mmCIF file of C-alpha atoms in Angstrom:
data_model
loop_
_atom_site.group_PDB
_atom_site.id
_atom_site.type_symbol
_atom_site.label_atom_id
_atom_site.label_comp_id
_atom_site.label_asym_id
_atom_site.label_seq_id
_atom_site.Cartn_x
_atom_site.Cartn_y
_atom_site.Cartn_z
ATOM 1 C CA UNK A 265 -54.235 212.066 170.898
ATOM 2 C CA UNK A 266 -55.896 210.478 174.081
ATOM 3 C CA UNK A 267 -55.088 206.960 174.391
ATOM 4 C CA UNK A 268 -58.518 206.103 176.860
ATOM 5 C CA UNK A 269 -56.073 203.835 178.878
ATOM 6 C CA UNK A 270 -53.580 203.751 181.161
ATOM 7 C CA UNK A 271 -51.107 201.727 179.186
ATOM 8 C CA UNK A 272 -50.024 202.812 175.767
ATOM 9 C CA UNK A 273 -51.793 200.694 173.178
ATOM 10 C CA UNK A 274 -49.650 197.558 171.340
ATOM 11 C CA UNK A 275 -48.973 199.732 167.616
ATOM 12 C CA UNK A 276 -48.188 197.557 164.060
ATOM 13 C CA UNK A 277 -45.101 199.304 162.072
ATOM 14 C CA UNK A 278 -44.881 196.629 159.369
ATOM 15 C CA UNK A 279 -42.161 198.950 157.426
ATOM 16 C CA UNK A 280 -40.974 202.204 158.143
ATOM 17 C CA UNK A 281 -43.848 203.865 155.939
ATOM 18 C CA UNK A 282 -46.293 202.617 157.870
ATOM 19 C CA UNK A 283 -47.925 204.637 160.545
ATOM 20 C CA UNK A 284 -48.233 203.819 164.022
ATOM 21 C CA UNK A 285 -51.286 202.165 163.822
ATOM 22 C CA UNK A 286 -52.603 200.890 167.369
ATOM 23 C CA UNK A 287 -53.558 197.148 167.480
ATOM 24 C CA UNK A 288 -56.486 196.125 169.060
ATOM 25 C CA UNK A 289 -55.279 192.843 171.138
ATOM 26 C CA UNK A 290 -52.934 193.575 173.894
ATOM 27 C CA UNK A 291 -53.104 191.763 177.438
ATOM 28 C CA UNK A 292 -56.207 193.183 179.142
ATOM 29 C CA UNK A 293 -56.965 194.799 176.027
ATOM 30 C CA UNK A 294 -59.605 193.144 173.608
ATOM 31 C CA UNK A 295 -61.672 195.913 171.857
ATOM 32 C CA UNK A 296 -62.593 194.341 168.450
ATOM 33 C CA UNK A 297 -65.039 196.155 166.614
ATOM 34 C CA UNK A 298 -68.762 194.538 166.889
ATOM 35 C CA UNK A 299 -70.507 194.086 163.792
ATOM 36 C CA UNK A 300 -74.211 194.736 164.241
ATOM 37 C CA UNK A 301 -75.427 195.448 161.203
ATOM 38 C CA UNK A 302 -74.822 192.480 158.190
ATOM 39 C CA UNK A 303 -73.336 192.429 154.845
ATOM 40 C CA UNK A 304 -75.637 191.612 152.126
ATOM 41 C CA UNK A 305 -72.908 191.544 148.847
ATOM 42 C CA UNK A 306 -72.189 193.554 146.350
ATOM 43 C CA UNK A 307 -74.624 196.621 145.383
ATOM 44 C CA UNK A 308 -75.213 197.432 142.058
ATOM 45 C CA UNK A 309 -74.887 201.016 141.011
ATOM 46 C CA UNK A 310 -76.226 202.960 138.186
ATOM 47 C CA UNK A 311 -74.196 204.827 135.567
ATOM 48 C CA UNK A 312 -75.288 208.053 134.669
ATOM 49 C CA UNK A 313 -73.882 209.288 131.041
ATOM 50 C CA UNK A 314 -72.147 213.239 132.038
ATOM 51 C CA UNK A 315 -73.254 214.063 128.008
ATOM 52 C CA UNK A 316 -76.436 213.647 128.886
ATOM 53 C CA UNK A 317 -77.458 212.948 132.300
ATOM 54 C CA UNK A 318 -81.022 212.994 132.060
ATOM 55 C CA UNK A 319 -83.562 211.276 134.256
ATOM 56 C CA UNK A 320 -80.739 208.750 135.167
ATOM 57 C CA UNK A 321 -79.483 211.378 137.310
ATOM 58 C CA UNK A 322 -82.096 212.468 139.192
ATOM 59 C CA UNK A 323 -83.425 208.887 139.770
ATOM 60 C CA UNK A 324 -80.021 208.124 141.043
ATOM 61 C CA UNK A 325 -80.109 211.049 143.624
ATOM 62 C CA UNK A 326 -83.331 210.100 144.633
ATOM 63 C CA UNK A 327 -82.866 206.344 145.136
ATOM 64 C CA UNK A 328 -79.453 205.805 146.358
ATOM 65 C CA UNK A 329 -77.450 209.121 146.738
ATOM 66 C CA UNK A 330 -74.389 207.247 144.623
ATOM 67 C CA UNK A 331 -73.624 206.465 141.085
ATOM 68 C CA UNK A 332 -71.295 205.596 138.263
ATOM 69 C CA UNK A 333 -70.376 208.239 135.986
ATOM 70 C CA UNK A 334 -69.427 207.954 132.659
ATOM 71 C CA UNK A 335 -68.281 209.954 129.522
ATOM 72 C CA UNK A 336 -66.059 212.027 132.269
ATOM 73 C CA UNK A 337 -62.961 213.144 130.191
ATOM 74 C CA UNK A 338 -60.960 213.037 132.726
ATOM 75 C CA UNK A 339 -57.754 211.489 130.889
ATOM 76 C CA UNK A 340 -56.994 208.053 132.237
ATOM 77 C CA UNK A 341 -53.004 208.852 132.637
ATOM 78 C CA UNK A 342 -53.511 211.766 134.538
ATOM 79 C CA UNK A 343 -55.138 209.518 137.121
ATOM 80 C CA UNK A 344 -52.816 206.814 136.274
ATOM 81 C CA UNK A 345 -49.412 209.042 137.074
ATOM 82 C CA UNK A 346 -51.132 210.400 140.017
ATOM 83 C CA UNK A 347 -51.910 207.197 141.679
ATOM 84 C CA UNK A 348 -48.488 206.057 140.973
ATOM 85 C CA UNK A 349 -46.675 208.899 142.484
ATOM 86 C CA UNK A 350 -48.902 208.635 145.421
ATOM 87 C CA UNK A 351 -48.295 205.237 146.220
ATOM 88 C CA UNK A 352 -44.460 205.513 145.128
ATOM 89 C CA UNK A 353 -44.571 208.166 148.385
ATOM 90 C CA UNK A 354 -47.008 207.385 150.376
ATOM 91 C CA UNK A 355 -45.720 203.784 150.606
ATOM 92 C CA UNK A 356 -41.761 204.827 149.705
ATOM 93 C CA UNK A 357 -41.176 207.469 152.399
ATOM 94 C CA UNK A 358 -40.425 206.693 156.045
ATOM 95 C CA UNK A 359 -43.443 207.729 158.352
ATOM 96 C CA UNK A 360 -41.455 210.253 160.129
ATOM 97 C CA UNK A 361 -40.116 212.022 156.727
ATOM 98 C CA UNK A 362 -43.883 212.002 155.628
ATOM 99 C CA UNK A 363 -45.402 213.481 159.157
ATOM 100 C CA UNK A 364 -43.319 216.556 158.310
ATOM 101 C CA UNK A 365 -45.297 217.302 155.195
ATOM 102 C CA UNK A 366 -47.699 219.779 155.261
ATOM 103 C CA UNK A 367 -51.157 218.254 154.479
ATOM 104 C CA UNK A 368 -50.618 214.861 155.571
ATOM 105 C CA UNK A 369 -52.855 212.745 158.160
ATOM 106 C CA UNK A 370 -53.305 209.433 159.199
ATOM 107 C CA UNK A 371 -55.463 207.668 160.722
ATOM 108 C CA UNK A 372 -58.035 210.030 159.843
ATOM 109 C CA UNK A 373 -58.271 213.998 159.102
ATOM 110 C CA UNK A 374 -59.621 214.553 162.673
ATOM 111 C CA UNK A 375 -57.316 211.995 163.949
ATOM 112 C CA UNK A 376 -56.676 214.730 167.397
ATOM 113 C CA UNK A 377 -60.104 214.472 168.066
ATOM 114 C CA UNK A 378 -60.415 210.788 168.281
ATOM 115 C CA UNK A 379 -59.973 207.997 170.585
ATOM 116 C CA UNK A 380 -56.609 205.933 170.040
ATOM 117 C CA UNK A 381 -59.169 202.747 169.637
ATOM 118 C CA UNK A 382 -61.197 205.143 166.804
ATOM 119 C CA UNK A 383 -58.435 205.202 164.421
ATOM 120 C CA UNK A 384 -59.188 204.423 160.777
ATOM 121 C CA UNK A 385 -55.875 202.260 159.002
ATOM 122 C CA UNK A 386 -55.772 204.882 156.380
ATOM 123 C CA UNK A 387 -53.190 207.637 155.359
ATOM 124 C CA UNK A 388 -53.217 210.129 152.827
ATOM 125 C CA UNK A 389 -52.678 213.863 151.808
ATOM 126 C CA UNK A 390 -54.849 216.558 151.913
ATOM 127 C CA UNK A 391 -54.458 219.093 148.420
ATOM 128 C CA UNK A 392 -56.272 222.377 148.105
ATOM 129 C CA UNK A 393 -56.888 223.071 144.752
ATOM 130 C CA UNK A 394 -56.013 226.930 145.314
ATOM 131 C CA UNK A 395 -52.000 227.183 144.405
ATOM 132 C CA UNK A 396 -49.845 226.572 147.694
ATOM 133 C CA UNK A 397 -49.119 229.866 150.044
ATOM 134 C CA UNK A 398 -45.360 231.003 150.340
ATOM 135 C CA UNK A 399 -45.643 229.901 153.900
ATOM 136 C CA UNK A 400 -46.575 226.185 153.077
ATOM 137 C CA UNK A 401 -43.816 224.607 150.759
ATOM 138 C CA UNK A 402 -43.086 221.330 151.966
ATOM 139 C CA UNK A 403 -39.942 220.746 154.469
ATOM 140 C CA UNK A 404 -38.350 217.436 155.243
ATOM 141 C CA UNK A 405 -35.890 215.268 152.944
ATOM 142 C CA UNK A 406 -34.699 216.630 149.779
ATOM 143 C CA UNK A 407 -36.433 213.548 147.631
ATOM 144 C CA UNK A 408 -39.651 213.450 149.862
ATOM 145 C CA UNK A 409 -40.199 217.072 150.016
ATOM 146 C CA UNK A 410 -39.733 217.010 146.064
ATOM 147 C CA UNK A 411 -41.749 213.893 145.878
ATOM 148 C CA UNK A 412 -44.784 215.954 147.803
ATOM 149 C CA UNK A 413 -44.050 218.899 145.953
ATOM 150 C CA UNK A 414 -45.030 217.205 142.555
ATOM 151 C CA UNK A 415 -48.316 215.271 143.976
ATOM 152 C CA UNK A 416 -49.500 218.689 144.884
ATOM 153 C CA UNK A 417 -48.928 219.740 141.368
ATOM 154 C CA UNK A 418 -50.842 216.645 140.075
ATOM 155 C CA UNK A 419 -53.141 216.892 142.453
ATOM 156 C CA UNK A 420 -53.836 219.972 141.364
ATOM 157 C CA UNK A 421 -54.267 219.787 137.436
ATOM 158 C CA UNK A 422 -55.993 217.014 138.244
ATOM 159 C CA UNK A 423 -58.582 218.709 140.678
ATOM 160 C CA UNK A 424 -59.433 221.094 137.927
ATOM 161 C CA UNK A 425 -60.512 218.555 135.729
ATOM 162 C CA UNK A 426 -62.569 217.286 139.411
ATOM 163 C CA UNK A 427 -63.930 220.914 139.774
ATOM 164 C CA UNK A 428 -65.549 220.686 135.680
ATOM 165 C CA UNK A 429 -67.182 217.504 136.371
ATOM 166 C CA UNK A 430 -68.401 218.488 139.842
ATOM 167 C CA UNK A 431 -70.302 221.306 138.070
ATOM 168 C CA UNK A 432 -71.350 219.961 135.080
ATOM 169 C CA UNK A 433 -73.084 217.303 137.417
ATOM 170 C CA UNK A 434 -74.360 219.841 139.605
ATOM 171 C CA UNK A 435 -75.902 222.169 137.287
ATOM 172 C CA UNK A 436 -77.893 218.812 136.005
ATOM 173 C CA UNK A 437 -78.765 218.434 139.659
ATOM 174 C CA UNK A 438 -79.965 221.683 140.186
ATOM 175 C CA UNK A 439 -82.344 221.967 136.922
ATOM 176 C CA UNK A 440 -83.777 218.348 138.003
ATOM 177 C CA UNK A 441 -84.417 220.550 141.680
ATOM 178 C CA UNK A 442 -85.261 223.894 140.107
ATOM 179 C CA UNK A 443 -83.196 225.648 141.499
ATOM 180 C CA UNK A 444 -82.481 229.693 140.442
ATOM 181 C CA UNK A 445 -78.974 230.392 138.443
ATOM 182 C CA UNK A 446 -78.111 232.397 141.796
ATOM 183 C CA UNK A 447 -78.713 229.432 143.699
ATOM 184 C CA UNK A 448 -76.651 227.002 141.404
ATOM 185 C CA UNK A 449 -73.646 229.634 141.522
ATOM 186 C CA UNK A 450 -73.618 229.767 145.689
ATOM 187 C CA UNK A 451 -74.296 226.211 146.130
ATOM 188 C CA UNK A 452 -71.113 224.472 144.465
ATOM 189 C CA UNK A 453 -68.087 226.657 144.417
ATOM 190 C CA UNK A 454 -66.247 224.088 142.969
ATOM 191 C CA UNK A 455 -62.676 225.871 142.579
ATOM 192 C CA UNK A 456 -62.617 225.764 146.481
ATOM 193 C CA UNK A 457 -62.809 222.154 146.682
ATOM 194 C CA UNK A 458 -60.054 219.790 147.734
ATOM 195 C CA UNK A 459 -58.543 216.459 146.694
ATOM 196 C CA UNK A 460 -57.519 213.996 149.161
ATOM 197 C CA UNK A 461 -55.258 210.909 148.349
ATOM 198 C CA UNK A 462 -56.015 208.067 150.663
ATOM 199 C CA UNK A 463 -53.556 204.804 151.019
ATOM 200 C CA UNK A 464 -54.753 202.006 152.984
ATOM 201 C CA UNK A 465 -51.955 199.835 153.949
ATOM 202 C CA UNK A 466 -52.404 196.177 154.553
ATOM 203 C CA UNK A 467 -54.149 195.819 157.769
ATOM 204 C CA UNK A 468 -52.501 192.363 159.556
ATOM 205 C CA UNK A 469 -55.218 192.339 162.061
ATOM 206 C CA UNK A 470 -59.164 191.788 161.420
ATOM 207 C CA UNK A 471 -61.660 194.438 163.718
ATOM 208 C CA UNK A 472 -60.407 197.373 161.812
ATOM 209 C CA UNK A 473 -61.933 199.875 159.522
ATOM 210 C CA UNK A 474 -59.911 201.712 156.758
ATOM 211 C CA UNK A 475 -62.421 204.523 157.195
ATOM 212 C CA UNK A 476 -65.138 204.915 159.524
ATOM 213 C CA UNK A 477 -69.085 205.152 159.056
ATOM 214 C CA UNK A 478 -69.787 208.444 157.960
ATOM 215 C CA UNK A 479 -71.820 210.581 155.049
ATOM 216 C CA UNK A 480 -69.597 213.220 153.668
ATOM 217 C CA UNK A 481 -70.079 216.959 154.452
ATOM 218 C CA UNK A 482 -69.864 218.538 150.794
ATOM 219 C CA UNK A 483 -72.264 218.869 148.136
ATOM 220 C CA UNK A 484 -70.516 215.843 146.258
ATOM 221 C CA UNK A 485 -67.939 213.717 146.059
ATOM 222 C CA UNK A 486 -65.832 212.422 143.259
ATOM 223 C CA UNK A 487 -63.835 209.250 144.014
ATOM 224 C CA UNK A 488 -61.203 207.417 141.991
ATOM 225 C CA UNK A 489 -60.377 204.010 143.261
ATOM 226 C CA UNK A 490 -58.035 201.300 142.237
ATOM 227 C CA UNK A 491 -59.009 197.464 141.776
ATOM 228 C CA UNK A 492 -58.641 196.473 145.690
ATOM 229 C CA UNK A 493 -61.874 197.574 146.129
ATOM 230 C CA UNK A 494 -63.591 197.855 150.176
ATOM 231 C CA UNK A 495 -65.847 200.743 149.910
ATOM 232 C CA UNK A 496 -68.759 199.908 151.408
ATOM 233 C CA UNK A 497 -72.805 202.250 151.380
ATOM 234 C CA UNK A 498 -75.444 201.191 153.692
ATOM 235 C CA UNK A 499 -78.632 199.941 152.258
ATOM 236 C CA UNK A 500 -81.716 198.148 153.005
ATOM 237 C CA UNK A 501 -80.425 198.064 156.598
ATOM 238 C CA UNK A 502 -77.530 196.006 155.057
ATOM 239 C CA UNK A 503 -73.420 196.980 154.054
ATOM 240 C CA UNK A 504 -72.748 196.504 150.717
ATOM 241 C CA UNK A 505 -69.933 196.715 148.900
ATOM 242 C CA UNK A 506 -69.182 198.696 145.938
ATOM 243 C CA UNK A 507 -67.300 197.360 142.895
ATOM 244 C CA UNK A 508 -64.502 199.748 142.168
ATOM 245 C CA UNK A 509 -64.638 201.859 139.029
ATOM 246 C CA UNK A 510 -61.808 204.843 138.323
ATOM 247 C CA UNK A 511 -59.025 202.549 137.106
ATOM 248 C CA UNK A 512 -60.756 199.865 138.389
ATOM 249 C CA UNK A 513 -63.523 197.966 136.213
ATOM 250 C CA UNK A 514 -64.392 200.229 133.618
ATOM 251 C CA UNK A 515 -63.082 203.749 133.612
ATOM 252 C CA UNK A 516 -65.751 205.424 135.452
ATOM 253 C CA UNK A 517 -65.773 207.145 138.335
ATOM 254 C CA UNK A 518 -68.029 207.616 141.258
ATOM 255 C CA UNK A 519 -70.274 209.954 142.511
ATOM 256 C CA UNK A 520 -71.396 209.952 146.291
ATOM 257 C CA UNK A 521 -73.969 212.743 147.305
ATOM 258 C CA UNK A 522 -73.441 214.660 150.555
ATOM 259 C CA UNK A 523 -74.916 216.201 153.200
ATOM 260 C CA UNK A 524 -75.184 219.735 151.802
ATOM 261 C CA UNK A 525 -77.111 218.271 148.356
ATOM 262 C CA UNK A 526 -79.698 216.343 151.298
ATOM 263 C CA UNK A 527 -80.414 219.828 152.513
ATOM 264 C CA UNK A 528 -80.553 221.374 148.915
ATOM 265 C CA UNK A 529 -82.960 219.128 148.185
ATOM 266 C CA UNK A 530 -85.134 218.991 151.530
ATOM 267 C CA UNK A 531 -84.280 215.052 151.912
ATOM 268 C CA UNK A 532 -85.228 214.295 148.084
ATOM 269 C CA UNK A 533 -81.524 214.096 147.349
ATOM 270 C CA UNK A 534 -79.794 210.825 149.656
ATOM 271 C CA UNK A 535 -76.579 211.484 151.659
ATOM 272 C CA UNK A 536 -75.180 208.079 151.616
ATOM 273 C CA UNK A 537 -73.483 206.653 154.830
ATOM 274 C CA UNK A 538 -70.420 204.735 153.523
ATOM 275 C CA UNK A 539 -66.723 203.082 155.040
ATOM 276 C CA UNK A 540 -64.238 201.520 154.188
ATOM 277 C CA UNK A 541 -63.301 198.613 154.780
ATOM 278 C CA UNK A 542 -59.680 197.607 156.201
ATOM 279 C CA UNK A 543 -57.918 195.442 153.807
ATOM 280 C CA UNK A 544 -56.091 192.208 154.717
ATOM 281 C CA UNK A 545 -53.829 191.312 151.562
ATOM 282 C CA UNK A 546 -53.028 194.272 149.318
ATOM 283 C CA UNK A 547 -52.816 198.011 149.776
ATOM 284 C CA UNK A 548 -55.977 200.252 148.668
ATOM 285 C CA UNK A 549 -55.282 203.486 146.742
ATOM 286 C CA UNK A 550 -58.513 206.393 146.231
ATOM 287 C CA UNK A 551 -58.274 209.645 145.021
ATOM 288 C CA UNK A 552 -61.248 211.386 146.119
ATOM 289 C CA UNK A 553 -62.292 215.258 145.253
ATOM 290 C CA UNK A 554 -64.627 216.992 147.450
ATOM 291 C CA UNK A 555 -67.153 220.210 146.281
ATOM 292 C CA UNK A 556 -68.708 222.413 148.806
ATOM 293 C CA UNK A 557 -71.048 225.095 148.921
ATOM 294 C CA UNK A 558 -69.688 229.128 149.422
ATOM 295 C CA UNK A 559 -69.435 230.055 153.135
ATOM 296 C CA UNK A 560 -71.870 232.442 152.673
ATOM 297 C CA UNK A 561 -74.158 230.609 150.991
ATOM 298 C CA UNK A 562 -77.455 230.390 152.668
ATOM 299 C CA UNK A 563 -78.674 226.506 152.683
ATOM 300 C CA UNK A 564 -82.445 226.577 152.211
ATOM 301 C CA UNK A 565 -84.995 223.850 150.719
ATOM 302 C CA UNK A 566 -87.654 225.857 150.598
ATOM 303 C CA UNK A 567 -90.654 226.371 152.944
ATOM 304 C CA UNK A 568 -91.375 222.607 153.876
ATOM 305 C CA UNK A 569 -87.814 221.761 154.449
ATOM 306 C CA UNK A 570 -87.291 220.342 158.130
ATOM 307 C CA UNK A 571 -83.995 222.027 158.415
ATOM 308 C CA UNK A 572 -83.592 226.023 159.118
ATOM 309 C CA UNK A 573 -81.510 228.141 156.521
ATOM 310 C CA UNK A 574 -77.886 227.685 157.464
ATOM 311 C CA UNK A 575 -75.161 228.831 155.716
ATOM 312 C CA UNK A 576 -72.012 225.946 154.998
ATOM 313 C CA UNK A 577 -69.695 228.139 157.174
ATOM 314 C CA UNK A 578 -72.309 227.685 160.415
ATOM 315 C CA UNK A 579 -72.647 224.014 159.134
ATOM 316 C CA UNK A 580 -68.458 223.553 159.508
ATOM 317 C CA UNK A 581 -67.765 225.212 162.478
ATOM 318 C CA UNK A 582 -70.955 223.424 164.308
ATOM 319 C CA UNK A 583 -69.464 219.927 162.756
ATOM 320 C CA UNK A 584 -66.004 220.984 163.927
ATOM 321 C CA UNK A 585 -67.451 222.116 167.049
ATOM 322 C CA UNK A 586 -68.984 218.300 167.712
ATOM 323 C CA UNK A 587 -65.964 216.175 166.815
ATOM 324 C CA UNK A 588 -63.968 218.241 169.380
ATOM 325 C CA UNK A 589 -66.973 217.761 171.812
ATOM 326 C CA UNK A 590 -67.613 214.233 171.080
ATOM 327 C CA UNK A 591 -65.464 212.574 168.902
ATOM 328 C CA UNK A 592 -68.108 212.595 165.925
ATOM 329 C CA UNK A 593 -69.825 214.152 163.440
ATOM 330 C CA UNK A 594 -73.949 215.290 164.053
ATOM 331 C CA UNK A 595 -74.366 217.096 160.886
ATOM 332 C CA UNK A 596 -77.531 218.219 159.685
ATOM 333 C CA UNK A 597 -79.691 216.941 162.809
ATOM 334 C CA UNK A 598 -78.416 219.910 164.652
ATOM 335 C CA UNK A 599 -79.949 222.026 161.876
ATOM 336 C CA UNK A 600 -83.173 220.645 162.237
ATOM 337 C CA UNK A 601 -86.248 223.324 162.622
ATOM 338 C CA UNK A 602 -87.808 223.811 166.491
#
């Protein structure tokens, strides 16, 4: 990791969980972040019943690219135990005991490809739903490799129940888009999706973000969040936040649209920019699940699309390819038709 300056940056370690988050004010150093677009309050989102998703859906696609979804079945103390095992380790386990785990980050996924003054206050594990390779089991301290060991296993039944929803709501997506029952199949291969387990510690400094401005690269996204709340989508040229739901208000969970269902849908389908918002006081906990196209699926939204056929596996290594270039993400203006 690059630290853009000569002197290494002033970190915060309030407990030895905590990552080495870099603080923005040191002497000669003042690089808060500069808010140029405003808040305008909470945004309210619809709910769109999984039994019978109807219209709702669509219009919800359409209009906002994000939505509350209820009648899920996913059982509420499956999510409960697995947000209470993460935070018992993400929060419990020294930072250096954690660092050894396989699939852990912080400060973001692509934290090597970032500036030092980039980094998001978030940290988190990374669980493929496909069962763990004999080369991957989890090294480090007897109780925090065991600790890991079981969150993967969690993680895991959990993600199945992810993986159902993901493609009950995309097969309602894809009749409201008309798409063929080849098309549906290649689009969302929803057994190769991943869960990810974000903790946000207390942030003791304002100017920081828990997670950057971004729209997500998959076809959906499923996210679980607890009652701190801080996600944040950008509309009417405005951030707003987003009451939580999940465990949060009232046991739904919700749905953001990404920028593979934008190309599906040649644009009719929103790919919502969101962040997160660092929080001051209290520690934020999301579980979020992530669906994705095959590789060799071939993108396509039909002859008046603006973007070329792709298939996801160009689409990853050409987003890849730009955060090791740049730092960011381009996405699907680099598959725009010439």
């Amino acid at each position: 990791m690059s630290a853009g300056s000569e002197s290494p940056p002033a970190t915060a370690m309030a407990d030895p969980s905590c990552p080495p988050f870099p603080l923005l004010v040191e002497e000669g150093r003042h690089e808060k972040h500069e808010e140029t677009v405003p808040h305008g309050g909470e945004l309210e989102l619809p709910t769109v019943d999984l039994e019978a998703p109807g219209e709702a859906l669509a219009a919800a696609c359409r209009r906002l690219g994000v939505f509350r979804l209820a009648n899920h079945g996913v059982p509420a103390e499956l999510s409960a135990r697995l947000f209470a095992l993460a935070r018992d380790l993400l929060a419990g386990a020294p930072f250096d005991d954690k660092q050894a785990l396989p699939g852990y980050f912080w400060g973001t996924p692509a934290l090597s490809a970032l500036r030092v003054r980039d980094v998001n206050w978030v940290e988190g594990f990374h669980v493929p739903l496909l069962p763990v390779a004999a080369g991957q089991q989890h090294h480090g301290p007897t109780s925090t490799a065991a600790a890991a060991e079981e969150l993967g296993e969690l993680a895991r039944e959990y993600g199945a129940h992810m993986a159902r929803v993901a493609r009950k709501v995309f097969d309602a997506m894809a009749g409201a888009l008309g798409l063929s029952a080849d098309q549906a199949s290649a689009y969302l291969a929803e057994r190769d999706g991943f869960v990810r387990v974000y903790r946000y510690p207390p942030c003791p400094e304002a100017g920081h973000l828990g997670m950057e401005a971004h729209t997500d690269s998959s076809v959906l996204s499923v996210i679980n969040q607890d009652l701190v709340g801080g996600l944040q989508v950008l509309h009417g040229g405005a951030w707003r936040d987003v009451a939580p739901g999940g465990t949060g208000i009232d046991g739904t969970l919700l749905v953001n649209l990404g920028d593979m269902a934008r190309a599906i849908s040649s644009d009719a389908f929103r790919s919502v920019l969101h962040r997160v918002a660092a929080s001051h006081g209290k520690e934020r906990m999301s579980l979020c699940y992530f669906a994705f196209p095959r590789d060799d699926a071939v993108i396509t939204g039909g002859d008046g699309s603006r973007y070329r056929p792709f298939t996801y596996a160009e689409f990853r290594e050409q987003v890849q390819a730009d955060i090791k270039a740049t730092g960011s993400k381009i996405g699907l203006e680099r598959f725009l038709r010439h």
